[in-house]
Short mmCIF file of C-alpha atoms in Angstrom, two decimals:
data_model
loop_
_atom_site.label_atom_id
_atom_site.label_comp_id
_atom_site.label_asym_id
_atom_site.label_seq_id
_atom_site.Cartn_x
_atom_site.Cartn_y
_atom_site.Cartn_z
CA MET C 1 116.15 -43.94 -10.11
CA LYS C 2 117.16 -46.55 -12.65
CA THR C 3 117.36 -48.57 -9.64
CA VAL C 4 113.67 -48.42 -9.72
CA ASN C 5 113.37 -50.94 -12.72
CA SER C 6 115.18 -53.61 -10.54
CA ARG C 7 113.77 -52.88 -7.32
CA ARG C 8 112.38 -55.40 -4.98
CA THR C 9 111.70 -55.61 -1.55
CA ILE C 10 114.65 -56.92 1.00
CA ARG C 11 113.52 -58.62 4.24
CA LYS C 12 117.16 -60.19 4.89
CA TYR C 13 119.66 -57.95 6.24
CA SER C 14 123.57 -58.52 6.35
CA ARG C 15 125.26 -57.58 9.79
CA LYS C 16 126.82 -54.61 8.17
CA ILE C 17 125.82 -51.09 9.91
CA VAL C 18 124.29 -48.29 8.36
CA PRO C 19 126.20 -45.34 8.93
CA GLU C 20 124.74 -43.08 11.02
CA ASN C 21 125.81 -39.99 8.89
CA LEU C 22 124.51 -41.86 5.82
CA LEU C 23 121.29 -42.19 7.30
CA ARG C 24 120.88 -38.39 8.14
CA THR C 25 121.82 -37.49 4.71
CA LEU C 26 119.20 -39.46 2.97
CA LEU C 27 116.51 -38.03 5.45
CA GLU C 28 118.20 -34.69 4.71
CA GLN C 29 117.44 -34.98 1.24
CA ALA C 30 114.26 -36.38 1.31
CA GLU C 31 113.10 -33.23 2.66
CA ARG C 32 112.85 -31.88 -0.93
CA THR C 33 109.75 -33.65 -1.34
CA PRO C 34 106.46 -31.58 -1.53
CA THR C 35 104.99 -30.55 1.81
CA MET C 36 101.71 -28.60 2.43
CA GLY C 37 102.46 -25.20 2.74
CA ASN C 38 106.15 -25.94 3.44
CA LEU C 39 105.00 -27.24 6.91
CA GLN C 40 106.87 -30.49 7.10
CA LEU C 41 103.72 -32.38 8.87
CA TYR C 42 105.97 -35.26 9.59
CA SER C 43 108.48 -37.13 12.03
CA VAL C 44 110.66 -40.07 11.88
CA VAL C 45 111.59 -42.44 14.95
CA ILE C 46 114.69 -44.09 14.59
CA THR C 47 114.86 -47.51 16.27
CA HIS C 48 118.30 -48.98 16.29
CA ASP C 49 118.15 -50.47 19.99
CA THR C 50 117.80 -54.16 20.42
CA ALA C 51 115.10 -53.85 23.26
CA MET C 52 113.09 -51.28 21.06
CA LYS C 53 112.97 -53.30 18.54
CA ALA C 54 111.77 -56.41 20.62
CA LYS C 55 109.02 -54.21 21.77
CA LEU C 56 108.04 -53.05 18.27
CA ALA C 57 107.92 -56.70 17.04
CA PRO C 58 104.51 -57.79 18.23
CA PRO C 59 102.79 -54.90 16.86
CA HIS C 60 104.02 -55.68 13.50
CA PHE C 61 102.91 -59.30 13.94
CA ASN C 62 106.44 -60.50 14.79
CA GLN C 63 107.49 -59.90 11.07
CA PRO C 64 111.34 -61.14 11.29
CA MET C 65 112.28 -57.81 10.00
CA VAL C 66 111.93 -55.90 12.61
CA GLU C 67 113.89 -57.66 14.69
CA GLY C 68 116.47 -58.50 11.79
CA ALA C 69 117.04 -55.17 10.32
CA PRO C 70 119.98 -52.86 11.47
CA VAL C 71 117.68 -49.92 11.78
CA VAL C 72 113.58 -49.81 11.80
CA LEU C 73 112.08 -46.17 11.15
CA THR C 74 108.56 -45.27 11.91
CA PHE C 75 107.34 -42.38 9.86
CA CYS C 76 104.55 -40.28 11.45
CA ALA C 77 101.73 -37.89 10.26
CA ASP C 78 102.79 -34.98 12.84
CA PHE C 79 101.05 -31.76 13.46
CA ARG C 80 102.13 -31.26 17.06
CA ARG C 81 105.39 -29.52 16.07
CA THR C 82 103.56 -27.14 14.13
CA THR C 83 100.69 -26.83 16.69
CA LEU C 84 103.40 -26.06 19.49
CA TRP C 85 105.36 -23.47 16.97
CA ALA C 86 102.00 -21.87 16.44
CA GLU C 87 101.02 -21.64 20.13
CA ASN C 88 104.69 -20.22 20.93
CA ARG C 89 104.04 -17.34 18.67
CA LYS C 90 100.74 -15.93 19.71
CA ALA C 91 98.59 -17.79 16.98
CA ALA C 92 95.75 -20.20 17.28
CA PRO C 93 96.34 -23.55 15.90
CA GLY C 94 93.34 -25.59 14.40
CA TYR C 95 94.66 -28.77 13.17
CA ASP C 96 92.77 -31.28 15.55
CA ASN C 97 90.59 -32.71 13.08
CA PHE C 98 90.54 -35.32 10.20
CA LEU C 99 91.46 -33.06 7.39
CA SER C 100 94.63 -32.35 9.11
CA PHE C 101 95.42 -35.58 9.80
CA LEU C 102 95.00 -36.48 6.21
CA ASN C 103 97.16 -33.92 5.30
CA ALA C 104 99.95 -34.70 7.37
CA ALA C 105 99.83 -38.15 6.53
CA THR C 106 99.92 -37.21 2.58
CA ASP C 107 103.02 -35.37 3.84
CA ALA C 108 104.62 -38.27 5.66
CA LEU C 109 103.91 -41.10 3.15
CA LEU C 110 105.33 -38.77 -0.01
CA TYR C 111 108.56 -38.10 2.53
CA CYS C 112 108.78 -41.62 2.91
CA GLN C 113 108.75 -42.67 -0.54
CA THR C 114 111.40 -40.32 -1.44
CA PHE C 115 113.51 -41.38 1.41
CA CYS C 116 113.18 -45.04 0.04
CA ASN C 117 113.88 -44.05 -3.55
CA LEU C 118 117.20 -42.55 -2.36
CA ALA C 119 118.28 -45.25 0.06
CA GLU C 120 117.76 -47.75 -2.73
CA GLU C 121 119.82 -45.70 -5.04
CA GLU C 122 122.96 -45.92 -2.56
CA GLY C 123 122.17 -50.04 -2.39
CA LEU C 124 120.23 -50.09 0.70
CA GLY C 125 117.41 -52.79 1.11
CA THR C 126 113.97 -51.61 2.49
CA CYS C 127 110.68 -53.45 3.28
CA PHE C 128 107.40 -51.50 4.06
CA LEU C 129 105.52 -52.56 6.68
CA GLY C 130 101.71 -52.20 6.20
CA THR C 131 101.00 -53.32 9.72
CA THR C 132 101.77 -50.00 11.23
CA LEU C 133 98.05 -49.13 10.58
CA TYR C 134 96.85 -52.52 11.86
CA ASN C 135 98.17 -51.83 15.62
CA PRO C 136 98.92 -47.92 15.83
CA ARG C 137 97.81 -47.79 19.60
CA ALA C 138 100.64 -50.51 20.59
CA ILE C 139 103.26 -48.24 18.43
CA ILE C 140 102.25 -45.29 19.58
CA GLU C 141 102.75 -46.46 23.21
CA VAL C 142 106.52 -47.85 22.77
CA LEU C 143 107.54 -44.67 20.65
CA GLN C 144 105.84 -42.50 23.02
CA LEU C 145 104.20 -40.59 20.53
CA PRO C 146 102.17 -37.48 22.12
CA ARG C 147 98.47 -35.76 21.05
CA LEU C 148 98.81 -35.11 17.27
CA VAL C 149 101.56 -37.53 15.95
CA MET C 150 100.30 -40.74 14.58
CA PRO C 151 102.41 -43.54 12.74
CA VAL C 152 101.54 -43.83 9.09
CA ALA C 153 104.58 -46.01 7.93
CA THR C 154 107.29 -48.33 8.98
CA ILE C 155 110.47 -49.30 7.07
CA THR C 156 112.91 -51.75 7.85
CA LEU C 157 116.34 -50.58 6.49
CA GLY C 158 119.79 -52.13 5.80
CA TRP C 159 122.14 -53.94 3.41
CA PRO C 160 120.54 -56.71 1.30
CA ASP C 161 121.63 -60.10 2.29
CA GLU C 162 119.28 -61.90 -0.54
CA HIS C 163 118.31 -61.26 -3.96
CA PRO C 164 114.38 -62.27 -4.19
CA ALA C 165 112.57 -62.48 -7.49
CA GLN C 166 110.91 -59.51 -8.73
CA PRO C 167 107.04 -59.73 -8.44
CA ASP C 168 104.77 -59.22 -11.08
CA ARG C 169 102.92 -56.11 -11.55
CA LEU C 170 99.76 -55.22 -13.24
CA PRO C 171 99.73 -54.25 -17.01
CA VAL C 172 100.10 -50.13 -16.63
CA ASP C 173 96.95 -50.03 -19.03
CA SER C 174 94.90 -51.68 -16.06
CA LEU C 175 95.30 -48.62 -13.77
CA VAL C 176 95.57 -45.66 -16.24
CA HIS C 177 92.11 -43.94 -17.03
CA ASP C 178 91.81 -41.37 -19.55
CA GLU C 179 89.78 -38.45 -18.89
CA THR C 180 87.08 -40.29 -16.79
CA TYR C 181 87.43 -43.39 -14.60
CA CYS C 182 86.70 -46.41 -17.05
CA ASP C 183 84.71 -48.87 -15.43
CA TYR C 184 86.21 -52.81 -15.51
CA THR C 185 84.00 -55.35 -17.43
CA PRO C 186 84.50 -58.90 -16.33
CA ASP C 187 86.46 -58.85 -19.76
CA ARG C 188 88.99 -56.52 -18.81
CA ILE C 189 89.47 -58.02 -15.12
CA ASP C 190 90.09 -61.25 -16.93
CA ARG C 191 92.45 -59.54 -19.26
CA PHE C 192 94.49 -57.54 -16.50
CA TYR C 193 94.85 -60.28 -14.28
CA ALA C 194 95.60 -63.28 -16.32
CA GLU C 195 99.44 -62.76 -16.18
CA LYS C 196 99.23 -62.72 -12.03
CA GLU C 197 96.95 -65.69 -11.83
CA ASN C 198 98.76 -67.78 -14.53
CA LEU C 199 102.22 -67.42 -12.51
CA GLU C 200 103.61 -70.87 -11.37
CA ALA C 201 104.11 -69.23 -7.96
CA ASN C 202 100.85 -68.13 -7.57
CA ARG C 203 98.93 -71.22 -8.68
CA HIS C 204 101.12 -73.23 -6.05
CA PHE C 205 99.84 -70.69 -3.66
CA VAL C 206 96.43 -70.91 -4.18
CA GLU C 207 96.68 -75.08 -3.99
CA LEU C 208 98.94 -74.84 -0.86
CA ASN C 209 95.88 -72.64 0.82
CA GLY C 210 93.27 -75.20 -0.27
CA LYS C 211 91.48 -72.57 -2.45
CA GLU C 212 89.71 -72.44 -5.77
CA THR C 213 90.94 -69.00 -6.78
CA LEU C 214 93.93 -66.47 -6.00
CA ALA C 215 91.38 -63.72 -5.03
CA GLN C 216 90.12 -66.41 -2.24
CA VAL C 217 93.27 -66.10 -0.57
CA PHE C 218 93.45 -62.52 -0.25
CA THR C 219 89.83 -61.84 0.77
CA ASP C 220 89.85 -65.40 3.07
CA LEU C 221 92.91 -65.58 4.69
CA ARG C 222 95.33 -62.71 4.04
CA TYR C 223 92.95 -59.57 4.21
CA THR C 224 89.13 -60.31 5.46
CA LYS C 225 86.14 -58.42 6.03
CA ARG C 226 86.21 -59.49 9.46
CA ASP C 227 89.85 -58.30 10.39
CA ASN C 228 89.51 -55.17 8.44
CA GLU C 229 86.37 -53.99 10.34
CA ALA C 230 87.91 -54.80 13.56
CA MET C 231 91.39 -53.09 12.76
CA SER C 232 89.17 -49.97 11.02
CA ALA C 233 87.68 -49.40 14.67
CA GLY C 234 91.01 -49.88 16.14
CA LEU C 235 92.35 -47.25 13.82
CA LEU C 236 89.66 -44.65 14.09
CA ASP C 237 89.99 -45.17 18.03
CA ALA C 238 93.47 -44.25 17.81
CA LEU C 239 92.73 -41.18 15.59
CA ARG C 240 90.51 -40.11 18.48
CA GLN C 241 93.05 -40.67 21.33
CA GLN C 242 95.70 -38.80 19.16
CA GLY C 243 93.12 -35.96 18.68
CA PHE C 244 92.31 -36.27 15.16
CA LEU C 245 88.78 -36.99 15.13
CA MET J 1 118.03 -39.02 -7.72
CA LYS J 2 120.61 -36.36 -7.59
CA THR J 3 117.92 -34.15 -8.99
CA VAL J 4 116.32 -33.97 -5.71
CA ASN J 5 118.70 -31.84 -4.15
CA SER J 6 117.56 -29.24 -6.66
CA ARG J 7 114.31 -29.95 -6.66
CA ARG J 8 111.52 -27.02 -6.74
CA THR J 9 107.88 -27.20 -7.32
CA ILE J 10 107.26 -25.92 -11.10
CA ARG J 11 103.75 -23.96 -11.35
CA LYS J 12 104.71 -22.69 -14.89
CA TYR J 13 105.02 -24.85 -18.11
CA SER J 14 106.49 -24.53 -21.68
CA ARG J 15 104.13 -25.14 -24.62
CA LYS J 16 106.33 -28.23 -25.32
CA ILE J 17 104.03 -31.36 -24.76
CA VAL J 18 104.72 -34.11 -22.76
CA PRO J 19 104.92 -37.33 -25.02
CA GLU J 20 102.21 -39.85 -24.36
CA ASN J 21 104.97 -43.03 -24.21
CA LEU J 22 107.30 -40.97 -21.84
CA LEU J 23 104.22 -40.56 -19.74
CA ARG J 24 103.27 -44.31 -19.87
CA THR J 25 106.77 -45.22 -19.34
CA LEU J 26 107.08 -43.29 -16.04
CA LEU J 27 103.77 -44.61 -14.85
CA GLU J 28 105.03 -47.95 -15.51
CA GLN J 29 108.23 -47.66 -13.98
CA ALA J 30 106.52 -46.23 -10.70
CA GLU J 31 104.59 -49.58 -10.41
CA ARG J 32 107.94 -50.78 -8.69
CA THR J 33 106.90 -49.05 -5.44
CA PRO J 34 105.73 -51.13 -2.59
CA THR J 35 102.29 -52.04 -2.39
CA MET J 36 99.79 -53.89 0.32
CA GLY J 37 99.94 -57.66 -0.79
CA ASN J 38 100.93 -56.70 -4.48
CA LEU J 39 97.21 -55.58 -4.87
CA GLN J 40 98.40 -52.05 -6.34
CA LEU J 41 95.41 -50.22 -4.72
CA TYR J 42 95.84 -47.12 -6.79
CA SER J 43 94.39 -45.95 -10.15
CA VAL J 44 95.42 -42.87 -11.86
CA VAL J 45 93.11 -40.52 -14.09
CA ILE J 46 94.94 -38.60 -16.92
CA THR J 47 93.50 -35.22 -17.93
CA HIS J 48 94.54 -34.02 -21.43
CA ASP J 49 91.43 -32.30 -22.48
CA THR J 50 91.18 -28.70 -22.21
CA ALA J 51 87.36 -28.74 -21.30
CA MET J 52 88.27 -31.24 -18.75
CA LYS J 53 90.91 -29.29 -17.12
CA ALA J 54 88.46 -26.32 -16.92
CA LYS J 55 86.07 -28.52 -14.87
CA LEU J 56 88.87 -29.50 -12.69
CA ALA J 57 89.93 -26.12 -11.91
CA PRO J 58 87.13 -24.89 -9.54
CA PRO J 59 87.67 -27.57 -6.99
CA HIS J 60 91.45 -26.94 -7.03
CA PHE J 61 90.67 -23.00 -6.28
CA ASN J 62 91.51 -22.15 -9.96
CA GLN J 63 94.95 -22.50 -9.01
CA PRO J 64 96.34 -21.43 -12.81
CA MET J 65 98.39 -24.81 -13.02
CA VAL J 66 95.20 -26.87 -13.61
CA GLU J 67 94.50 -25.12 -17.13
CA GLY J 68 98.31 -24.26 -17.41
CA ALA J 69 99.78 -27.66 -17.45
CA PRO J 70 99.90 -29.73 -20.73
CA VAL J 71 98.97 -32.93 -18.24
CA VAL J 72 96.86 -32.85 -15.04
CA LEU J 73 97.04 -36.51 -13.08
CA THR J 74 94.78 -37.44 -10.40
CA PHE J 75 95.87 -40.34 -8.14
CA CYS J 76 93.05 -42.07 -6.49
CA ALA J 77 92.93 -44.74 -3.99
CA ASP J 78 91.22 -47.67 -5.61
CA PHE J 79 89.89 -50.77 -4.04
CA ARG J 80 87.05 -51.27 -6.68
CA ARG J 81 89.13 -53.08 -9.09
CA THR J 82 90.16 -55.64 -6.46
CA THR J 83 87.01 -55.90 -5.46
CA LEU J 84 85.55 -56.33 -8.88
CA TRP J 85 88.37 -59.26 -9.49
CA ALA J 86 87.15 -60.56 -6.11
CA GLU J 87 83.57 -60.80 -7.22
CA ASN J 88 84.64 -61.86 -10.49
CA ARG J 89 86.54 -65.33 -8.99
CA LYS J 90 83.66 -66.34 -6.30
CA ALA J 91 85.79 -64.35 -3.56
CA ALA J 92 83.65 -62.11 -1.08
CA PRO J 93 85.82 -58.86 -0.68
CA GLY J 94 85.69 -56.87 2.49
CA TYR J 95 87.37 -53.63 1.69
CA ASP J 96 84.45 -50.88 2.43
CA ASN J 97 85.61 -50.08 5.45
CA PHE J 98 88.59 -47.08 6.66
CA LEU J 99 91.23 -48.99 7.02
CA SER J 100 90.94 -50.59 3.58
CA PHE J 101 90.80 -46.74 2.32
CA LEU J 102 94.10 -45.71 4.44
CA ASN J 103 95.44 -48.87 2.65
CA ALA J 104 94.81 -47.77 -0.71
CA ALA J 105 95.48 -44.02 0.34
CA THR J 106 99.02 -45.16 1.39
CA ASP J 107 99.19 -47.47 -1.66
CA ALA J 108 98.07 -44.42 -3.88
CA LEU J 109 100.76 -41.77 -2.48
CA LEU J 110 103.80 -43.88 -2.61
CA TYR J 111 102.97 -44.46 -6.16
CA CYS J 112 102.50 -40.94 -6.60
CA GLN J 113 105.57 -39.74 -5.20
CA THR J 114 107.72 -42.43 -6.92
CA PHE J 115 106.48 -41.16 -10.30
CA CYS J 116 107.03 -37.39 -9.29
CA ASN J 117 110.78 -38.60 -8.22
CA LEU J 118 111.14 -40.38 -11.82
CA ALA J 119 109.50 -37.49 -13.59
CA GLU J 120 111.95 -34.99 -12.45
CA GLU J 121 114.90 -36.86 -13.18
CA GLU J 122 113.47 -36.69 -16.72
CA GLY J 123 113.64 -32.85 -16.57
CA LEU J 124 109.75 -32.73 -16.13
CA GLY J 125 108.47 -30.52 -13.50
CA THR J 126 105.44 -31.20 -11.15
CA CYS J 127 103.13 -29.15 -8.67
CA PHE J 128 101.60 -31.45 -5.80
CA LEU J 129 97.73 -30.00 -5.38
CA GLY J 130 96.61 -30.33 -1.64
CA THR J 131 93.37 -29.22 -2.71
CA THR J 132 92.44 -32.72 -3.62
CA LEU J 133 91.33 -33.40 -0.30
CA TYR J 134 89.31 -30.08 0.02
CA ASN J 135 86.79 -30.70 -2.42
CA PRO J 136 86.72 -34.23 -3.19
CA ARG J 137 83.13 -34.43 -4.07
CA ALA J 138 83.49 -31.92 -6.76
CA ILE J 139 86.64 -34.09 -8.36
CA ILE J 140 84.67 -37.31 -7.74
CA GLU J 141 81.86 -35.95 -10.22
CA VAL J 142 84.17 -34.55 -12.43
CA LEU J 143 86.20 -37.92 -13.16
CA GLN J 144 83.00 -39.79 -12.49
CA LEU J 145 84.88 -42.04 -9.60
CA PRO J 146 82.66 -44.90 -8.68
CA ARG J 147 82.26 -46.43 -5.37
CA LEU J 148 85.55 -47.62 -3.64
CA VAL J 149 87.61 -45.00 -5.32
CA MET J 150 88.55 -41.59 -3.40
CA PRO J 151 90.84 -38.79 -5.20
CA VAL J 152 94.10 -38.76 -2.99
CA ALA J 153 96.49 -36.80 -4.82
CA THR J 154 96.67 -34.31 -7.79
CA ILE J 155 99.51 -33.29 -9.91
CA THR J 156 100.15 -31.07 -12.69
CA LEU J 157 102.95 -32.10 -15.04
CA GLY J 158 104.86 -30.33 -17.85
CA TRP J 159 108.38 -28.89 -19.04
CA PRO J 160 109.42 -26.17 -16.72
CA ASP J 161 109.06 -22.46 -17.85
CA GLU J 162 110.47 -20.69 -14.43
CA HIS J 163 113.37 -21.62 -12.50
CA PRO J 164 111.91 -20.36 -8.79
CA ALA J 165 114.30 -19.95 -5.54
CA GLN J 166 114.19 -23.01 -3.64
CA PRO J 167 112.31 -23.16 -0.59
CA ASP J 168 113.92 -23.39 2.90
CA ARG J 169 113.32 -26.66 4.92
CA LEU J 170 113.50 -27.34 8.39
CA PRO J 171 116.68 -28.78 10.31
CA VAL J 172 116.86 -32.36 9.83
CA ASP J 173 117.42 -32.68 13.91
CA SER J 174 113.72 -31.07 14.00
CA LEU J 175 111.99 -34.01 12.54
CA VAL J 176 114.24 -36.98 13.70
CA HIS J 177 113.61 -38.41 17.08
CA ASP J 178 115.84 -41.57 18.41
CA GLU J 179 114.16 -44.22 19.80
CA THR J 180 111.00 -42.54 21.26
CA TYR J 181 109.43 -39.36 20.44
CA CYS J 182 111.52 -36.45 22.09
CA ASP J 183 108.89 -33.37 22.60
CA TYR J 184 109.55 -29.89 21.68
CA THR J 185 110.49 -27.45 24.29
CA PRO J 186 110.04 -23.47 23.40
CA ASP J 187 113.69 -23.47 23.39
CA ARG J 188 113.94 -26.16 20.65
CA ILE J 189 111.05 -24.65 18.58
CA ASP J 190 112.73 -21.18 18.47
CA ARG J 191 116.14 -22.89 17.38
CA PHE J 192 114.30 -24.93 14.75
CA TYR J 193 111.99 -22.38 13.37
CA ALA J 194 114.52 -19.69 13.33
CA GLU J 195 115.87 -19.88 10.18
CA LYS J 196 112.64 -19.76 8.41
CA GLU J 197 111.00 -16.70 10.38
CA ASN J 198 114.35 -15.13 9.96
CA LEU J 199 114.21 -15.28 5.97
CA GLU J 200 113.38 -11.91 4.10
CA ALA J 201 111.01 -13.16 2.04
CA ASN J 202 108.74 -14.70 5.14
CA ARG J 203 109.50 -11.56 7.12
CA HIS J 204 107.84 -9.72 4.26
CA PHE J 205 104.76 -12.18 4.07
CA VAL J 206 104.08 -11.30 7.60
CA GLU J 207 104.23 -7.89 6.88
CA LEU J 208 102.29 -7.94 3.90
CA ASN J 209 99.36 -9.80 5.55
CA GLY J 210 99.25 -7.24 8.61
CA LYS J 211 100.43 -9.99 11.09
CA GLU J 212 102.96 -10.21 14.13
CA THR J 213 104.10 -13.55 13.20
CA LEU J 214 104.71 -16.07 10.52
CA ALA J 215 102.77 -18.74 12.54
CA GLN J 216 99.50 -16.52 12.56
CA VAL J 217 99.89 -16.18 8.52
CA PHE J 218 99.22 -19.89 8.60
CA THR J 219 96.46 -20.32 11.30
CA ASP J 220 94.64 -17.05 10.67
CA LEU J 221 94.69 -16.94 6.71
CA ARG J 222 96.11 -20.03 5.12
CA TYR J 223 94.94 -23.00 7.18
CA THR J 224 92.15 -21.95 9.45
CA LYS J 225 90.54 -23.93 12.14
CA ARG J 226 87.10 -22.94 10.66
CA ASP J 227 88.15 -24.00 7.03
CA ASN J 228 89.88 -27.10 8.30
CA GLU J 229 86.69 -28.22 10.22
CA ALA J 230 84.26 -27.50 7.34
CA MET J 231 86.49 -29.51 5.03
CA SER J 232 86.94 -32.22 7.45
CA ALA J 233 83.00 -32.81 7.40
CA GLY J 234 83.21 -32.67 3.65
CA LEU J 235 86.07 -35.26 3.33
CA LEU J 236 84.09 -37.59 5.61
CA ASP J 237 81.10 -37.17 3.63
CA ALA J 238 82.90 -38.18 0.42
CA LEU J 239 84.68 -41.36 2.09
CA ARG J 240 80.88 -42.38 3.08
CA GLN J 241 79.68 -41.59 -0.53
CA GLN J 242 82.50 -43.77 -1.79
CA GLY J 243 81.90 -46.46 1.04
CA PHE J 244 85.04 -46.43 2.94
CA LEU J 245 82.98 -45.43 6.15
#
């Protein structure tokens, strides 16, 4: 795990393939991650096929990693397998509800992160695509996900063909609270965000986008209220369609 | 990460304290986990205080780990810090919606899992408490979590004082799908669940509970439709209260 200290997201991959047995071994080792009642409420869809990657690209806003990576992994919250198991064992399952979705999403995300930590220890590079939650219905259709299966995370995977700079992170004091939540005064906000705001790259980014502050780049361009509200509606629709709401 | 292969959940801890600098170092190293737009949409509330543990125990169904562990960590989806940052920088945040909750929950869960993987490499034991999602409103009150902060995971942490058997896991083939979702036929269900169902401990567990199948122990006793539906309502209420719905 010492590799975690030098971790960076990898978006460019070499042509070298990821051996199938390595991929399976890592997916199997990651199963040691804690899971609700040992039910393992997750599934992973592996995309190798070029045509399938081309279909997955648009829901991921055509980020070039999807078609450029040797492997794309879609991690799904999955209560279907457990539900079918119950139905085949004279048991009446009750997992078509919101709590069960979050239980399964938790299992899937924890599993995904252990997988990434293991893969990076092997020298593989990963990129986490947050876009999975933006267009879930399109991904559901491409991967043919049935009721009680919901995609929650996508990873592109391959051998690194770049060595980008490590991004900044907030000081640990900014995210740790002792005993109760210690709210953020303007002073503390200034202190915690100073390093990030003063980085040359971020100053340049603000200027490039014609904004006054770095926060405005996020609120006005990258993650806007309008987009978030539209995508929230789509996400809730997808949860209804998959039987979780 | 080779420790992952021998991982087990630890519910009994020795009296040895977890050094504060080790805890901080692990929380800081875990910050290398990917995060949406490098916003780090999470917070961690550290509980050391005995009286605070006693208050946290009931929402966690009085599982003895809460009061028995030297440290309890509550990982929260947190859009409050980012929102305050924006408000202090002439930017108009729009993160009081469902997508933003899931974005922040994703960040918090990935971060939590890297933290656990790192802690276990140091020889620490952890227990993941799924109960966080069952009684979020009580936890919110105890930890004084403000609007746009939602608890999503709790970990008890300490030096192991037990060495339990490793639980079974499903064969990796049961959770991996190539290119599209390969649905589960009764035959495949039988094959994938055979090992679990035939374990001596699980057979005994079924008998002890007066049930006919292992699945019935889950559907009728551990995770019932009725409980899931009641707790789903409470969870949605908590999300509304915290401003995410």
